[in-house]
Short mmCIF file of C-alpha atoms in Angstrom, two decimals:
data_model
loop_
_atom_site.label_atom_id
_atom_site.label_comp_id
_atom_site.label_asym_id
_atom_site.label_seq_id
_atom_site.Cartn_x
_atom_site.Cartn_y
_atom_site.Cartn_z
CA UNK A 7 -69.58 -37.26 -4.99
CA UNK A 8 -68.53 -38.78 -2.36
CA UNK A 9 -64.99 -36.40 -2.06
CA UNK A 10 -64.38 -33.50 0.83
CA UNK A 11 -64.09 -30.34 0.05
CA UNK A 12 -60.79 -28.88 0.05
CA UNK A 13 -59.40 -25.47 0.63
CA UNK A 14 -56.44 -24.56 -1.28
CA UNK A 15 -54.21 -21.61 -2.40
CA UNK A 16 -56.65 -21.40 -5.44
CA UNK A 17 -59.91 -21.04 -3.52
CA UNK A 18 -58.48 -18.69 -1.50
CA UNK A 19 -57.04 -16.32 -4.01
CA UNK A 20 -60.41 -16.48 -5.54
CA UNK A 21 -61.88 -15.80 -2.89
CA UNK A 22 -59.37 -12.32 -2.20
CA UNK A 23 -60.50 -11.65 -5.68
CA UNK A 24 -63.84 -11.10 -5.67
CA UNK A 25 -63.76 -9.53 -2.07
CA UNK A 26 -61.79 -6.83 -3.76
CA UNK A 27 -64.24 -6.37 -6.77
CA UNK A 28 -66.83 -5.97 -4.39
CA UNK A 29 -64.68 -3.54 -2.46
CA UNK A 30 -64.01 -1.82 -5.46
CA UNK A 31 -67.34 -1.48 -6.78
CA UNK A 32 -68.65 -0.59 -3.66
CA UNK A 33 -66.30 2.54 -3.32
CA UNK A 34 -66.49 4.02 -6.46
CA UNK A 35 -70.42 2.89 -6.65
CA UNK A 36 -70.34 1.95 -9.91
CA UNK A 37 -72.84 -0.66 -11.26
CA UNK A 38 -72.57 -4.65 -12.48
CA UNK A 39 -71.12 -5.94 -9.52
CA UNK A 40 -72.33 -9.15 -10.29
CA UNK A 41 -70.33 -9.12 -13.65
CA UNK A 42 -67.25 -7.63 -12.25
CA UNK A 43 -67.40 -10.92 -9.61
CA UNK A 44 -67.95 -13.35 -12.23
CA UNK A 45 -65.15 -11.98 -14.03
CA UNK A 46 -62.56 -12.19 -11.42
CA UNK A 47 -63.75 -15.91 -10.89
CA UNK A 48 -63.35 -16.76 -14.54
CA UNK A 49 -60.05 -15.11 -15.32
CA UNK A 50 -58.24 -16.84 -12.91
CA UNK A 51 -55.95 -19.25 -13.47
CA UNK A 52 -53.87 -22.03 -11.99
CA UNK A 53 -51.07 -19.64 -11.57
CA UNK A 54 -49.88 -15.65 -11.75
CA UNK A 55 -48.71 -16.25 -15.18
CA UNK A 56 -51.52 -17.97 -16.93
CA UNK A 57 -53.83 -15.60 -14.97
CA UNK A 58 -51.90 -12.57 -16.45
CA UNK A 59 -51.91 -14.09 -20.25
CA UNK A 60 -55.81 -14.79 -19.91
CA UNK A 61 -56.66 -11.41 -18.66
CA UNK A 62 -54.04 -9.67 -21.60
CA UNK A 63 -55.93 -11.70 -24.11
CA UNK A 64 -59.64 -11.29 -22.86
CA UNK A 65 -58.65 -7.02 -22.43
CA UNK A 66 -57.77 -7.37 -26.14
CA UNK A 67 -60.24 -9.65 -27.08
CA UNK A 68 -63.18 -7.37 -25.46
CA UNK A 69 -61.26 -4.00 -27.26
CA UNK A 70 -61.39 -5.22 -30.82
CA UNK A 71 -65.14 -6.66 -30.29
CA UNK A 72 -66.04 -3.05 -28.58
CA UNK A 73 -64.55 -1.02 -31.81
CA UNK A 74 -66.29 -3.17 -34.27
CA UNK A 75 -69.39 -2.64 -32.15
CA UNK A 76 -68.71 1.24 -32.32
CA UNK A 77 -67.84 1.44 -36.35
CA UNK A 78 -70.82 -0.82 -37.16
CA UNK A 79 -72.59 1.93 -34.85
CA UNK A 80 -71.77 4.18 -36.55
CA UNK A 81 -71.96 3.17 -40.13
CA UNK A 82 -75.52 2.29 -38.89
CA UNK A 83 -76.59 5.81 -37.93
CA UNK A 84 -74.51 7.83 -40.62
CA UNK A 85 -75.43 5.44 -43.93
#
């Protein structure tokens, strides 16, 4: 544990990242701020285009999950 800390090109676009959720959030007040950071620190990647490919697959990932979460909704309240 003995190694510095370094400052790189990925610390500092993660850094621009979660100033601009917060600036985000902040304008349009909506809510979760703490999840929108922690998202921007998780999707990113070592590069543009991994970043890009993880944040494609998690939009898709978290559409499918929220329309089987609607449908089982509603077969819930309607059966």
């Amino acid at each position: 544990m003995n190694e510095k800390f370094k400052f790189g090109m990925r610390t500092l676009k993660t850094g621009i990242a979660v100033f601009l959720v917060l600036g985000l959030f902040s304008a349009l007040g909506w809510e979760g701020l703490q999840i929108g950071c922690l998202t921007a620190v998780f999707s990113l990647r070592e590069n543009l285009i991994r970043s890009i490919q993880f944040g494609k697959s998690r939009i898709f990932a978290n559409t499918v999950g929220g329309l089987l979460s609607s449908i089982i909704l509603f077969c819930e309240y309607v059966v």
